[in-house]
XYZ file of C-alpha atoms in Angstrom:
410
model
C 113.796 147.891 139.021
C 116.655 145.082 139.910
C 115.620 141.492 138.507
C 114.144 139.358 141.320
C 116.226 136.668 142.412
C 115.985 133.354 141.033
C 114.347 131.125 144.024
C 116.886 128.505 145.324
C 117.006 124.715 144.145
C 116.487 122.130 146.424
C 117.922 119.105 145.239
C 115.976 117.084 147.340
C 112.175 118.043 145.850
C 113.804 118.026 142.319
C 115.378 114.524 142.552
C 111.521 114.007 143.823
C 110.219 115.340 140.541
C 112.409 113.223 138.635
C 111.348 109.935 140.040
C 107.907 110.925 140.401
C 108.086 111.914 136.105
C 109.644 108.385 135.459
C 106.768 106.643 138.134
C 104.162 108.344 136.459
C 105.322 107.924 132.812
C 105.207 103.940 133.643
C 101.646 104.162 135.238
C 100.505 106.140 132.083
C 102.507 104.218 129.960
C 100.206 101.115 131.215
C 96.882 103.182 131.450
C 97.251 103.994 127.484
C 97.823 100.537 126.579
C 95.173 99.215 129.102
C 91.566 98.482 127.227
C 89.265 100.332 129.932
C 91.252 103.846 130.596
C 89.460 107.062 128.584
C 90.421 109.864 127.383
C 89.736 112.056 130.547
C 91.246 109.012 132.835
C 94.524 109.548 130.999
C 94.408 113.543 130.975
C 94.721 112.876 135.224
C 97.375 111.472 134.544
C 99.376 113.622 131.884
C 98.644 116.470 134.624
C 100.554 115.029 137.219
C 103.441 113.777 134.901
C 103.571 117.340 133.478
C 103.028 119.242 136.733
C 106.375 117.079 137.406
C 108.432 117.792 134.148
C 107.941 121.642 135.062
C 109.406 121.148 137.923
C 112.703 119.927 136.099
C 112.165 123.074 133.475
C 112.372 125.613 136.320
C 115.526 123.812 138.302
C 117.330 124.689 134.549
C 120.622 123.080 134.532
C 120.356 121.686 138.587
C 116.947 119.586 137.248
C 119.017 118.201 134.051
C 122.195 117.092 136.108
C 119.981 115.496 138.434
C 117.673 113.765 135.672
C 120.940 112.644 134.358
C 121.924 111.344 137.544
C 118.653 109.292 137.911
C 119.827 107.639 134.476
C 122.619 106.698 135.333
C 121.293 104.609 138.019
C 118.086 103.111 136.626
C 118.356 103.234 132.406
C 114.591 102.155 132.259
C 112.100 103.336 130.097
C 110.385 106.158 132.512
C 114.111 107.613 133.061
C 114.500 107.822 129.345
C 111.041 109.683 129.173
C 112.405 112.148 131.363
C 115.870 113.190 130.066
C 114.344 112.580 126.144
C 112.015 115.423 127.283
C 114.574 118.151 128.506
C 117.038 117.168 126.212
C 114.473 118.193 123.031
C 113.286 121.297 124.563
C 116.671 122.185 124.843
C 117.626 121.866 121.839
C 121.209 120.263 123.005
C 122.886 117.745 120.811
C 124.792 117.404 123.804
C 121.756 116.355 126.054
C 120.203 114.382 123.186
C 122.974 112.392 122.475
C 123.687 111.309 125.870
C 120.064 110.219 126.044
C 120.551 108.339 123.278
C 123.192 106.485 124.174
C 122.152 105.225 126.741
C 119.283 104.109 124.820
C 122.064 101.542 122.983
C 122.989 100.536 126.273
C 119.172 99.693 127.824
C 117.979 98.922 123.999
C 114.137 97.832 125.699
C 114.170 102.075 127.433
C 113.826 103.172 123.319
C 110.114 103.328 124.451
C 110.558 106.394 126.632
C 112.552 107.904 123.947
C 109.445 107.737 121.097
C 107.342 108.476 123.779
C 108.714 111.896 124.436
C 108.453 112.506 120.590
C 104.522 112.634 121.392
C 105.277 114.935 124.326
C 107.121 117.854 122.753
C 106.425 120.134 120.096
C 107.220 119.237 116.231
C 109.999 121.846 116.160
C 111.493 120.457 118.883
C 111.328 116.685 117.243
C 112.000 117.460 113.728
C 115.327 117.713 113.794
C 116.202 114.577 116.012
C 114.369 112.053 114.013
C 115.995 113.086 111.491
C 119.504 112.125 113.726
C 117.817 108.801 114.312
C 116.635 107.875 111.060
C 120.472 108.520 109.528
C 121.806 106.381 112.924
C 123.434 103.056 112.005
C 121.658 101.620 114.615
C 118.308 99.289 114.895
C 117.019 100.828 117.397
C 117.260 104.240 117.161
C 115.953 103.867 113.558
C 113.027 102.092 115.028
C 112.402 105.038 117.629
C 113.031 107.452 114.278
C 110.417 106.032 112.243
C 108.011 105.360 115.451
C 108.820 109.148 116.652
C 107.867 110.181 112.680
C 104.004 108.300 112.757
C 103.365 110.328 116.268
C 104.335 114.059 114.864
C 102.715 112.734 111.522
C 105.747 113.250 109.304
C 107.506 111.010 106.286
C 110.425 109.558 107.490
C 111.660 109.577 104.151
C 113.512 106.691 102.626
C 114.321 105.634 106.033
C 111.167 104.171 105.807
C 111.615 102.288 103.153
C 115.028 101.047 103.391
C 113.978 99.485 107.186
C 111.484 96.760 105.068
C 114.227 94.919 104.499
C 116.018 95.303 107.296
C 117.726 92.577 108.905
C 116.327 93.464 113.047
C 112.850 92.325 113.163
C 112.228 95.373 115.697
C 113.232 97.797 112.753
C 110.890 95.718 110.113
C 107.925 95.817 112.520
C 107.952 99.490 113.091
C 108.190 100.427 109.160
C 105.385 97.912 108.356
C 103.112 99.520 110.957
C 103.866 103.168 109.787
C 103.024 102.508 106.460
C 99.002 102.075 107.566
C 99.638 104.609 110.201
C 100.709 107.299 107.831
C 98.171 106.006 105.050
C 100.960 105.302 102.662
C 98.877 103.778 100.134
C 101.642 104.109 97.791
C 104.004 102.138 99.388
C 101.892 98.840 100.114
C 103.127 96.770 97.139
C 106.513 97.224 98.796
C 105.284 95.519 101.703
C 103.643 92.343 100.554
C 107.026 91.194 101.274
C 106.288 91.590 104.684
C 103.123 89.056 104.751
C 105.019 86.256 104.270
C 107.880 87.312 107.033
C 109.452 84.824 109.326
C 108.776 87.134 112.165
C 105.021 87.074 112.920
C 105.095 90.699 114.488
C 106.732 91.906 111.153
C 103.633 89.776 109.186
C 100.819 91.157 111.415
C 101.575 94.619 110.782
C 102.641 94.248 107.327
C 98.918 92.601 107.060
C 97.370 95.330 109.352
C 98.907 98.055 107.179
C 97.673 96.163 103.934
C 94.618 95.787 105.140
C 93.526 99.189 106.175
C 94.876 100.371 102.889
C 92.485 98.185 101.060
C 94.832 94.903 100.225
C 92.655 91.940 100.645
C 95.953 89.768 100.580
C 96.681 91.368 103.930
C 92.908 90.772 105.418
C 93.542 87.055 104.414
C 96.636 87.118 106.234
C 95.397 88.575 109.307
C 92.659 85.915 109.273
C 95.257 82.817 108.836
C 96.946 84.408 111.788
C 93.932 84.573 113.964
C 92.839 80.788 112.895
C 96.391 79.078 114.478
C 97.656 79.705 117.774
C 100.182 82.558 118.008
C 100.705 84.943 120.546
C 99.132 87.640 118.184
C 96.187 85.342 117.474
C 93.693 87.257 119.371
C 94.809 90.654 118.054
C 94.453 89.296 114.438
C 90.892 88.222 115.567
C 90.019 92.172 116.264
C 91.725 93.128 113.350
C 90.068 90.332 110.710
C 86.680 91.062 111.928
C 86.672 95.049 111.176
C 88.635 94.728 107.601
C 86.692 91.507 106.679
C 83.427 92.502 104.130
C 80.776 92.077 106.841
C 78.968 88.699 105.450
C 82.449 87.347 104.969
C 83.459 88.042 108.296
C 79.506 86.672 109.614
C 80.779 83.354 107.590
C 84.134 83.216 109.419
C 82.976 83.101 112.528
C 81.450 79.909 111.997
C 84.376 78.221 110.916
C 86.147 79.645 114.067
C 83.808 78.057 116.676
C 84.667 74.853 115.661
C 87.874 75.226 117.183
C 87.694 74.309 120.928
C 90.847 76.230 120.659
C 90.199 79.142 119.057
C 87.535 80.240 121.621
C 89.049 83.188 122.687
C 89.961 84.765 118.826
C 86.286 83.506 118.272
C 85.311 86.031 121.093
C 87.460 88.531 120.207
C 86.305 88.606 116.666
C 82.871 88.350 117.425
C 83.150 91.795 119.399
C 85.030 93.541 116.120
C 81.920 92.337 113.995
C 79.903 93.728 116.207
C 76.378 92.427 114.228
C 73.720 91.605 116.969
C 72.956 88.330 115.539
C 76.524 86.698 117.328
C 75.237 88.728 120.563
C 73.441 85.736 122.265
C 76.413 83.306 121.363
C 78.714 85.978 123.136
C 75.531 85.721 125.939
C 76.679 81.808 126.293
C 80.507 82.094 126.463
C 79.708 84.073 129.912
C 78.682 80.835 131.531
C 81.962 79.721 131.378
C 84.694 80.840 133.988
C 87.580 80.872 131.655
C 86.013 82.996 129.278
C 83.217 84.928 130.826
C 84.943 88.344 131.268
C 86.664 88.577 128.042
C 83.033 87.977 126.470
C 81.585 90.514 128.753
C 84.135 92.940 127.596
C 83.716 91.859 123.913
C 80.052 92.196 124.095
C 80.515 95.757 125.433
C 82.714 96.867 122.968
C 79.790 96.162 120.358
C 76.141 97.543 122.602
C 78.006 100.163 124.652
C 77.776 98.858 127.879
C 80.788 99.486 130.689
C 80.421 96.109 132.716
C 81.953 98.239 135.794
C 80.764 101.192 135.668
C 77.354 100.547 134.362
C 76.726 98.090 137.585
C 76.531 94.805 135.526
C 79.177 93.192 137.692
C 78.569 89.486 138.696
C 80.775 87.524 140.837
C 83.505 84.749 139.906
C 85.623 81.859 140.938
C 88.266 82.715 143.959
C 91.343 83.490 142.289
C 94.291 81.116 142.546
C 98.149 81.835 141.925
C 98.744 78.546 139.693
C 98.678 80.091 136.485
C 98.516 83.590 135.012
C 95.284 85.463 133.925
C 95.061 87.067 130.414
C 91.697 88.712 132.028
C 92.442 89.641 135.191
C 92.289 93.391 134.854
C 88.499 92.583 133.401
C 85.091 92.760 135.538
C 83.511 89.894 136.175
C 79.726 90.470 134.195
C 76.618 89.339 135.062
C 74.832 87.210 132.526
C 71.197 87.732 133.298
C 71.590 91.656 133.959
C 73.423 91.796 130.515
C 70.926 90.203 128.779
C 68.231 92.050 130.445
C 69.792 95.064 128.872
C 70.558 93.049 125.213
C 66.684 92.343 125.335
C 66.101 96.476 125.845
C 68.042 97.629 123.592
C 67.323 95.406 120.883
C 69.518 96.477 118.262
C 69.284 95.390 114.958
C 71.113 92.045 112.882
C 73.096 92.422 109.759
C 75.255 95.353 110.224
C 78.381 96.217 112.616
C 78.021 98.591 115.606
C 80.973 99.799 117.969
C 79.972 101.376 120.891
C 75.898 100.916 120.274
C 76.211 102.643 116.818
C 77.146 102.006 113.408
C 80.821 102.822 112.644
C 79.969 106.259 110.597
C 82.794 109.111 110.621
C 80.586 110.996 113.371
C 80.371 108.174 115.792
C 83.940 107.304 115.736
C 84.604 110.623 116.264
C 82.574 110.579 119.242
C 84.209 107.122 120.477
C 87.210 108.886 120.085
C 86.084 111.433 122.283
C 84.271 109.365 124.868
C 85.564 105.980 124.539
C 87.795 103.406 126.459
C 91.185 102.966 125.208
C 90.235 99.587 123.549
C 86.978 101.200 122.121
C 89.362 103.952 120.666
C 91.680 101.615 118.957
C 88.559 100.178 117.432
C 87.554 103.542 116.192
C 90.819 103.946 114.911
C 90.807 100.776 112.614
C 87.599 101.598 111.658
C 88.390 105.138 110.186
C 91.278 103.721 108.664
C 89.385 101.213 106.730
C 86.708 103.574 105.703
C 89.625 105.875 104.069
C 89.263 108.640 106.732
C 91.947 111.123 108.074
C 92.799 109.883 111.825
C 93.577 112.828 113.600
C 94.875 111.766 116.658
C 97.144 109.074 118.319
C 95.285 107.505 121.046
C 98.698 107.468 123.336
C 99.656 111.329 122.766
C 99.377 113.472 124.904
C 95.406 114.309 125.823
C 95.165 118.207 125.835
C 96.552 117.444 122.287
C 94.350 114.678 121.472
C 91.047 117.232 122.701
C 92.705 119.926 120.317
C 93.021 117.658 116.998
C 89.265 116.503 117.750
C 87.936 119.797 118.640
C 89.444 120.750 115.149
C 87.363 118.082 113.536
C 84.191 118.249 114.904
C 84.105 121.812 116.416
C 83.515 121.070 119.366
């Protein structure tokens, strides 16, 4: 029986998958990063981006020439996404290096590129990190070593030649791996990374310490969160999970003193987690400029969705004078949320994420059930207790299910 003909291409609905696949690998791109996506959220979305890349697989060589069209024209990250994706499942150095290059030219797309590392299958990514951890270049070292921590694999030496790197870019990304991968060996040839120049380079050379069990790096992560710094609040969440718990209880005082510091004093107050900083969370809600990071930080601990659990109060009418670090948050209702604090009355003088106690099991299950934010939480958490992390929270989600289910059975 004759082969069926192959159904004709029609340029015009695959030029629409291609700029629907970029569209919708920005919107997910945000959504993973976000604090108040989960897990199922995000597998909407990787539905519709994939339901969009198949679309380029069946058009064959019509769907690459367009995709390579669309870069051409708009060398952004999502456009990177796409062509990284085809070009690996093809196998082509051809394709790949054309992606790639274009990558030099647009050096802030490189985070399409790693992303599509987490999309496709080792096989397929083996071999090209291993292109981009021999390049010459920054940035495609950067995207070789980030590409490595998502498909779990030693970037070799490339790892540790990038510490001393002169682009901070390159420095960053081989700090952070080093926690990532659980490279305990390799943290005394970081420390010279807590004293970097660069402060992204010294938070993640602290982060990575940390987690590995270097108290020089918890100090530094503490320093960073006591001075103002654009990573000052992100040093606050990681301080107050790698702290010892009555040190961390200790440092809190010293960081309400600063009428500066209000917001890392927040922040860290949520990664503590102990019930007795609850009602001082309680208080910050009174006041407009802080109220709905403290409702989300307050969450984080009991378990409470400020949305989606209907303990929404109302706020100030928003002006356009000046931006808004919280204006993706809910405004929460004091009195409701205490109300619920009073309930659930949860007991003083030991963390809790997510209403629990951070034990493997119920990080597994924040991992499972969480927000994004709650996730990376988890994350730290597991890290810090010495446990395998089985999943990056920004892969792909049928992928992140599978790793769990492999955990816990389920």
């Amino acid at each position: 029986m004759p082969d069926r003909p192959s159904p004709p291409i029609l340029p015009e609905i695959v030029g629409q998958h291609a700029e629907e696949t970029a569209f919708l690998w920005l919107l997910r791109d945000r959504a993973v990063a976000a604090t108040r996506y989960t897990l199922q959220e995000i597998a909407k979305f990787d539905g519709r981006l994939e339901a969009n890349i198949d679309g380029l697989r069946v058009a064959g060589e019509a769907g690459w020439a367009i995709v390579v069209e669309q870069l051409a024209e708009h060398t952004e990250a999502g456009e990177v996404f796409v062509a990284a994706v085809l070009a690996l499942e093809s196998g082509s150095n051809n394709r790949f290096t054309r992606v790639t290059e274009r990558v030099r030219e647009a050096r802030e797309s490189a985070r399409g590129l790693i992303s599509a590392f987490g999309w496709v299958s080792r096989d397929a990514a083996a071999t090209r990190l291993g292109q981009l951890l021999r390049s010459s270049d920054p940035i495609l070292r950067s995207a070789g070593i980030a590409g490595s921590v998502i498909q779990g694999l030693d970037p070799g030496f490339a790892l540790q030649d990038a510490f001393k790197a002169d682009a901070p870019e390159l420095r960053r990304r081989a700090f952070a791996a080093v926690g990532r991968l659980a490279r305990k060996d390799l943290v005394p040839a970081i420390a010279s990374g807590l004293n970097d120049t660069d402060a992204g380079c010294r938070f993640w050379a602290a982060w990575s310490s940390a987690v590995l069990g270097d108290g020089r790096g918890s100090q530094v992560l503490r320093r960073m969160a006591e001075f103002t710094g654009p990573l000052r609040e992100r040093a606050a969440a990681a301080a107050g999970r790698v702290l010892e718990h009555k040190t961390a209880l200790g440092w809190h005082k010293q960081l309400v003193l600063d009428p500066d510091g209000r917001r890392a004093a927040i922040v860290a107050a949520g990664a503590i987690g102990d019930p007795a900083l609850f009602p001082w969370l309680l208080e910050q809600m009174n006041d407009p400029a802080l109220a709905r990071l403290a409702g989300e930080q307050l969450g984080m601990a009991m378990g409470f969705d400020v949305a989606r659990d209907r303990l929404e109060g109302t706020g100030p009418v928003p002006t356009d004078d000046e931006e808004d670090p919280d204006e993706d948050l809910p405004w929460p209702n004091p009195s409701a949320i205490s109300r619920l604090a009073a309930v659930r009355k949860m007991r003083p003088g030991e963390r809790h994420l997510r209403g629990m106690p951070p034990t493997p099991p119920s990080l597994y299950r924040v991992l499972h059930e969480g927000t994004q934010a709650q996730r990376t939480a988890a994350v730290l958490e597991l890290r810090v207790q010495g446990q395998a992390v089985p999943v990056d929270i920004r892969s792909p989600a049928h992928l992140q299910r599978r790793l769990l289910a492999d955990v816990d059975g389920r």
